[in-house]
Each structure stands twice: as structure tokens, then as C-alpha cells.
């Protein structure tokens, strides 16, 4: 009996050992733990969190693909998404599975060996929710933790999915559904909590960040970024302090200051950092006519992870009036500055300034322009305050051609930082926008609240033809300590994609409207590899290793120049040194003709239509009635310009609400929609008579999104 038992045990042990059961337990799906995240650098084969590691450096330790062999990169596999909308999501790679979020906050899990779909998740967001969304039906990413995948949905839910099956484990509403909030950003995980912010700063909301228990979905804490009013009661001392920098007029519209992109956790300082967005309305003249700074708009804020208690803040722009969100991606690193070692936060900001802050204290260490900046004359390094040019505040009747314009010098596109080269790789935008104060601003309960004339680009540049205009994107490598540009790529029309850098000295990046994926030498910027991908590439790539082979994965999609009506190719593309797959040929496409009826309406009617258009339509359809990338149709080409009845079927009766175009009957009358249609007819005729086709030399700049 004993003998038999011993033989059985020995056999069992032998089986277990040969299967490696003791040294390497069978992994469960998305088995991401605190230990693994803290030591992400020791597992370069994985991409377990949004920025690759807690520091969000987007630095891959893999070296198999290098400067010498990168030209051999070929497509290993691809997988189509069920949408033709632009893609902005960073994929995750965990133990053989790629997880990625797509437009409409959907999630896919792919077998990383062959691209087979393991599961799909659709949160079934109501189409009309995009009335609350400023900048596209985007989702920038997901988080993984302890067998679950977390996503924030466009309509404000935070959802935990079983990583093995894609089934919902829990779902929590993070917003007041009666307000115009949305979520487009990636959740982050710190100390067993899921951190998530909200968007909606153009629509009259009060910004905040929340922490939820990752296992149960129960809210642990919430930190508002602006006070509810000036008189209290206040949630905390930070709100009381902020209230002294506001008038009630601005706070009545919600204040703004949404936390719509960057959130990072630093295990070294044990603090959470995030950026806050613009105020509501943008124009400070209408938000707060007093001289207050409007804390904590346009700020970087540090909190304690357990409690959400305020620790420090740095306001990049006091009393912002230019939509200069401080929400752009942030990167943590160890730098020596002026002879002293610092743990730092780096942020190339939407306002064109590259900030370096001491992560423990929030002290400003560097502030240098990284693109054409004309709103300040530098930053006072003692107080941290920018020296703002008075004319840049565009007083009523005095337009100012702003650079960077409201499109921003840097959006949500991720930076990459290499500890080897010491360089930060920054997707950059050169953008101009004429700021013209709206002489007749009234707060709007449903549409945009800007307080400026959003049709100004039409009129301003026609009367100021020598002013700089346009919008282009490129990547530049910046030495953070000196603030100097080391190299830059060519500039393309429209935004460019987020970046990844590897230990083998390569920067991988999608070329935005250039419709290619590519690799550069991280030290020199020499372009070493490119592949055509039939669509724009905006989301940052990741790298991972499986069965001894290194891969680079791009989530692509975004028809930034072809517009809404063009076919698009939204996909996961995975490259390796042995890949030989081919994409199917592109579909034939004939653009909708620019064929408006003649414009016969009175100037008054067209002007009335222009005003309503700015309030209710421009957010999605662009400041000139033309496209906002591929998210929304170019209304100068819609066949509905020929029929008021057809136009009203969409605008007042909501027949396209499934696609996100809900009825505006609660805020627009048939007289209003008639005026809007006449405005669009006039615009279409103007565009047609402007002659050169879009993109051709001399063509008017294509309308581009702000952030
Ligand atoms: Ca904004």
C-alpha cells in the first residue's frame, strides 16, 4: 500500500515537473498583478498596460528587430474590425492574447499567433450619445488586471470584462446621465483601483477623476477638478482654495476641467498624476470676467492613490481662454537637471510648451516651446506662470491668429521615451486658428459652449491672406533637459500617430494621413522602414514577443483625407521579420460630387444659419461645414442640400440616430434648419468656386479637430 502510493506520487511529480507545472503555473487570461506591473521592464515580451509600464515610457526592451534587419519586416497577420471609423486604441498583449478597444468602445481579443478572434465585446452605446462628444467616437484604450479587462464606454460606463470570455463581470455608471459627459480615455490601475476620468468640457460639465475597486466596481473616491460654486460647502480644502479663483458665472455652466486623457501612477512617489482640460465656455471673457485663475483648469494635479487626497498642482495656463487642455500624455523618468537628480513628469502640452515637473513636489523644472508658440513670452520659472501676451486674449473685436491653434500642438497621441537615447519622441502638430470673440454669446444647454466665433477661419483668412494658417503633423525627438529638437520627420497634413521606441534603437510610428506604418533610427531620425496600410494610422503601436519571435502591432484606421464617405480599412496589423501576408486590394471609390444647388438665400438668412450651425453642428461637422476627419460626413457634399424635407428628416426627425445623428427637434425649429441648410448651400458653393481640390496646392486648409 505504502509502496504503491510512493510510486504513484513519484509518477505524478515527474509528470508535473516535465510539464513545468511547478516552475511556471498555467497562466490564466490577463493574469496581471501588482508584481508584474511593477516589474514590467523584466518582462519585455509583454505589453500589460496602456503606456507599456507605469512610467508610460512606451519603451520596449525587445531587440530582435533592429536597425539592420528592420527592412525585412512583413505583415504576419491582420484582422478586420466591424467599423470604418478612426482607431485610437493602444492594444495590450498579455500571455498570447492581444486585446484592443475600437470605435464605439468595443473590445476585441485576438489569438496573437494567428489573429483568430477569441471574443468580441460591444457595450451597445446608444448612437445618439455622440451629441455629447466633441471629437469623435473614439476609445483610446483598456486596462488589464487580475483576469479582467476594463473599458470606459462613450456613454460613461466603466465595465470589467472576463478576460477569458469577454463577458461582463461588473458595470458601473460613472456619470450623471442628464449631463453631457462621455469617456474616451483608457482606465489605469493602481493599487487594486481602476482610475477613470471623463470628457465633456465643451458641453457644460464639472470635471472629475474617480477610483473604483477593481474587483467589485464600487467607487472608492472621486476628486472634482473645479468647485461646484463659490460659496460651498466644499468637498475638500483643495476645492475651497479653488473657489477663491472663480466667479459663480463660470461655475454655473459646470466649470469644465475634465480629465479626458492622461492619468499615471508612479510607484516611486506613490502618487497619481493627471491633466485637466479647458473651462466652459472656452472664452474666459464669458466664463469668468473677474481676474481669477480658475483653478484647477489646464493643470497637472497629484493625488494620493488610497484616498484621492490633493497633494500638489501645477497650472499650465491661468484663466485659460484658448482650449489649452493640460491632458496630453505624460511620461515619468529619472533625469539629472542642473546637476540634481529628479524623478520627473514630462508633458509636451497642447499649448506648445514642454513642461518638466519634479514628480514628488510639483516644482517646475523646465518650460520650453516645442512648436511655433505666440501666446506667451516665456514662463517665469520662479512662479511657474506664463507671461501671457495681452493681445493673445483676443478682446472683443480684436481677433488673434493663435499658434498653436485650438487643434493644439499635441493631442492624445502618445509619446515614447528611451532611457538609452535620453530622448522623448513627440507626435507634434503645427496648427493655427483665428480666435474671434463671439459678440453675442449665450450659454447653450445642449450644444457647444465656446464663446467664440467658430466660423472665423472662413472669414479671417480671406481678409488676412498673409497670416499663417493650416494644420500639419510630424514626430520630433526632443532632448528633454535642453528642450532642443534633435530630429524631426516630414510634415503631413493632419495629425500624426503615437510612438513606440525599442531597446534596439528604433522608433515605430503610424504616419497619420500618410497611410503608412514606419520605423526611424531613434538617434538620427533616418527612416529605415515603411509599409503602406490603405488608411491613416493614429494609435500608437506596441511590441511583444511570442515563441521567440518579436512582433510590432498597429491598430489602424482613420480616413483623415478621404472623408466619411470613403471606404476605410480599420484593422489590427501585426508585423514580424518572417511575415509574408498581403492586404486585400483597396475598393474602388468615387467621391461624392460637390454639387450644391445655387445659393439664392438672403445674407441675413445665411448669417442666421451660420450662427445656429456653429452652436449645434460645428462640433461634429467642422468649423467650415466640411469634414472632421472620417468621423462625420462632409455636409458640403450631402445630397440633402437639394431637399429641405430630406434634410429635416435627418435633423428634426432623427432617421439616422442609429449612426449617431440624433434629432435636434428639441432645440432647432424648421426655420432654424432652413437657415442652416441655406448656410451650407452657400458654403458648398464657396468651396466649389474656390477651385483647387482638397489637398492640392492653394486649396483651403481642411477643417481639423480640436481636442
Ligand atoms: Ca478641450
XYZ file of C-alpha atoms in Angstrom, residues 94-352:
259
model
C -0.702 39.531 -22.374
C 0.391 35.879 -22.463
C -0.511 35.090 -26.062
C -3.556 37.330 -26.450
C -3.940 40.805 -27.983
C -6.737 42.920 -26.511
C -7.762 46.167 -28.201
C -10.584 48.679 -27.969
C -12.090 50.182 -31.118
C -14.536 52.946 -32.020
C -17.845 52.827 -30.075
C -15.922 51.427 -27.074
C -15.910 47.862 -28.416
C -13.225 45.368 -27.380
C -11.599 42.533 -29.336
C -9.419 39.690 -28.059
C -7.216 38.075 -30.736
C -5.056 34.973 -30.580
C -1.659 36.631 -31.052
C -0.322 33.625 -33.020
C -2.709 33.883 -35.948
C -5.152 36.741 -35.396
C -8.118 34.464 -34.704
C -10.851 36.379 -32.833
C -11.256 34.848 -29.372
C -14.114 37.141 -28.362
C -15.714 40.498 -29.072
C -17.488 42.837 -26.690
C -19.999 45.502 -27.694
C -21.296 47.761 -24.889
C -24.181 48.829 -27.183
C -23.757 52.535 -26.664
C -26.831 54.436 -27.908
C -25.917 56.133 -31.190
C -27.332 59.488 -30.194
C -24.842 59.729 -27.316
C -22.368 61.336 -29.749
C -24.281 64.558 -29.310
C -22.255 64.777 -26.095
C -18.957 64.074 -27.787
C -16.661 66.782 -29.113
C -14.033 64.911 -31.022
C -15.012 61.573 -32.478
C -16.404 58.178 -31.498
C -13.031 57.179 -30.196
C -11.670 54.941 -27.490
C -8.011 55.167 -26.634
C -7.506 52.029 -24.623
C -8.173 49.480 -21.936
C -6.623 48.225 -18.722
C -5.926 44.657 -17.593
C -5.836 43.367 -14.026
C -6.335 40.046 -12.266
C -8.136 38.249 -15.098
C -10.206 41.213 -16.190
C -10.174 43.817 -18.968
C -11.548 47.281 -18.141
C -13.080 49.744 -20.574
C -14.774 53.121 -20.212
C -17.692 53.439 -22.640
C -18.662 56.502 -24.640
C -21.846 56.829 -22.560
C -19.995 56.916 -19.257
C -19.967 53.335 -18.003
C -16.876 51.653 -16.565
C -17.072 47.954 -17.420
C -14.999 44.993 -16.206
C -14.854 42.054 -18.638
C -13.777 38.474 -18.009
C -10.520 38.355 -19.995
C -11.160 34.733 -20.963
C -14.675 35.149 -22.354
C -15.380 38.864 -22.848
C -18.448 38.588 -20.585
C -19.288 41.498 -18.291
C -18.206 40.941 -14.684
C -19.484 44.305 -13.476
C -20.591 47.598 -14.976
C -20.778 50.921 -13.129
C -22.242 54.197 -14.338
C -19.601 56.846 -13.657
C -21.615 59.912 -14.717
C -24.849 61.811 -14.239
C -26.726 60.727 -17.378
C -28.581 64.036 -17.531
C -25.299 65.866 -18.147
C -23.204 65.786 -21.289
C -20.358 63.559 -20.172
C -18.559 60.870 -22.155
C -15.489 58.612 -21.817
C -12.850 58.158 -24.494
C -9.743 57.597 -22.368
C -8.080 54.442 -21.103
C -8.608 53.394 -17.483
C -5.443 52.873 -15.430
C -4.860 50.522 -12.495
C -3.126 51.482 -9.271
C -3.210 49.536 -6.007
C -6.243 47.484 -6.932
C -8.241 50.511 -8.049
C -9.409 51.435 -11.545
C -8.871 55.124 -12.298
C -11.054 56.800 -14.885
C -11.813 60.367 -15.940
C -14.474 61.907 -18.166
C -14.801 64.120 -21.247
C -17.315 66.874 -21.963
C -15.555 70.169 -21.274
C -17.277 71.908 -24.195
C -20.756 70.946 -23.002
C -21.031 72.396 -19.532
C -19.882 69.680 -17.151
C -17.848 69.618 -13.951
C -14.611 67.641 -14.376
C -13.505 64.821 -12.076
C -11.457 61.662 -11.735
C -12.772 58.597 -9.885
C -11.281 55.434 -8.415
C -13.261 52.173 -8.383
C -12.472 48.898 -6.655
C -11.186 46.662 -9.480
C -12.951 43.566 -8.109
C -16.364 44.954 -7.248
C -16.803 48.178 -9.243
C -17.625 50.076 -6.068
C -16.442 53.689 -6.044
C -13.607 54.348 -3.606
C -13.211 58.100 -4.144
C -13.850 60.952 -6.542
C -11.853 64.152 -6.922
C -13.531 67.100 -8.661
C -11.218 69.433 -10.548
C -13.316 72.596 -10.167
C -15.662 73.705 -7.364
C -19.446 73.398 -7.735
C -19.891 77.035 -6.650
C -18.014 79.758 -4.797
C -19.907 79.541 -1.510
C -19.621 75.886 -0.540
C -19.986 73.532 1.138
C -16.768 72.208 -0.401
C -15.760 68.573 -0.800
C -12.229 69.300 0.435
C -9.657 72.027 1.142
C -8.472 71.988 -2.476
C -11.991 72.930 -3.658
C -12.215 75.681 -1.072
C -8.946 77.127 -2.335
C -10.104 76.821 -5.968
C -13.390 78.597 -5.204
C -11.438 81.773 -4.446
C -10.219 81.842 -8.053
C -13.670 81.743 -9.700
C -16.847 83.737 -10.097
C -20.173 81.923 -9.934
C -20.926 82.845 -13.537
C -18.391 80.329 -14.880
C -19.276 77.608 -12.416
C -22.955 77.725 -13.345
C -22.037 76.106 -16.669
C -20.199 73.324 -14.862
C -16.749 74.851 -14.994
C -15.103 72.203 -17.159
C -11.632 70.888 -16.326
C -12.380 67.367 -17.494
C -9.831 64.583 -17.024
C -10.091 63.197 -20.537
C -6.722 61.641 -21.232
C -3.512 61.297 -19.214
C -3.590 59.532 -15.842
C -0.420 57.965 -14.479
C 0.562 56.258 -11.253
C 4.157 56.470 -10.041
C 5.158 53.671 -7.664
C 8.309 55.665 -6.776
C 6.495 58.716 -5.381
C 3.322 56.692 -4.709
C 1.216 59.446 -6.314
C -1.346 59.606 -9.101
C -0.976 62.344 -11.710
C -3.484 63.550 -14.282
C -4.125 66.547 -16.507
C -7.261 68.691 -16.661
C -8.919 70.254 -19.684
C -10.340 73.594 -20.738
C -13.030 75.613 -18.988
C -16.641 76.004 -20.111
C -17.052 78.127 -22.170
C -13.584 78.342 -23.699
C -13.626 82.132 -23.777
C -12.629 83.394 -20.343
C -14.424 86.675 -21.043
C -17.725 84.772 -20.763
C -16.600 82.131 -18.308
C -15.274 84.441 -15.665
C -14.989 88.209 -16.228
C -13.107 88.591 -12.911
C -9.343 88.104 -12.891
C -9.223 84.708 -11.207
C -7.012 81.835 -12.365
C -9.917 79.365 -12.418
C -8.271 76.508 -10.557
C -7.787 73.687 -11.472
C -8.375 74.168 -15.195
C -5.464 73.370 -17.527
C -3.482 71.852 -14.653
C -1.434 68.811 -13.749
C -2.588 67.501 -10.368
C -1.078 64.968 -7.950
C -3.272 62.895 -5.592
C -2.771 60.102 -3.074
C -3.950 56.816 -4.598
C -5.671 55.422 -1.488
C -7.866 58.403 -0.746
C -7.775 60.789 -3.704
C -6.396 63.478 -1.405
C -4.850 66.516 -3.109
C -1.042 66.732 -2.864
C 0.045 69.400 -5.397
C -0.894 71.011 -8.693
C 0.774 72.998 -11.442
C -1.490 75.182 -13.568
C -0.015 75.442 -17.066
C -2.367 78.269 -18.142
C -4.067 80.514 -15.553
C -7.515 81.644 -16.769
C -7.234 79.633 -19.973
C -9.157 81.081 -22.903
C -7.715 79.007 -25.803
C -8.899 75.436 -25.113
C -5.405 74.630 -23.858
C -6.144 71.371 -22.069
C -3.266 70.014 -19.962
C -4.495 66.486 -20.620
C -1.833 65.304 -23.103
C 0.128 62.141 -22.308
C 2.690 62.363 -19.521
C 5.858 60.320 -19.099
C 7.808 59.573 -15.916
C 11.599 59.324 -15.920
C 14.736 59.875 -13.838
C 16.610 62.915 -15.162
C 19.550 64.963 -13.985
C 18.646 68.630 -14.283
C 21.040 71.431 -13.320
C 23.226 68.878 -11.598
C 20.457 67.380 -9.468
C 18.751 64.030 -9.875
C 14.981 64.261 -10.132
C 12.080 61.920 -10.579
C 10.202 63.915 -13.227
C 6.952 64.170 -15.137
C 7.355 65.271 -18.753
C 4.443 66.700 -20.713
C 4.597 68.236 -24.184
C 1.419 70.255 -23.682
C -1.359 71.177 -26.096
C -0.321 74.821 -25.619
C 3.038 74.236 -27.340
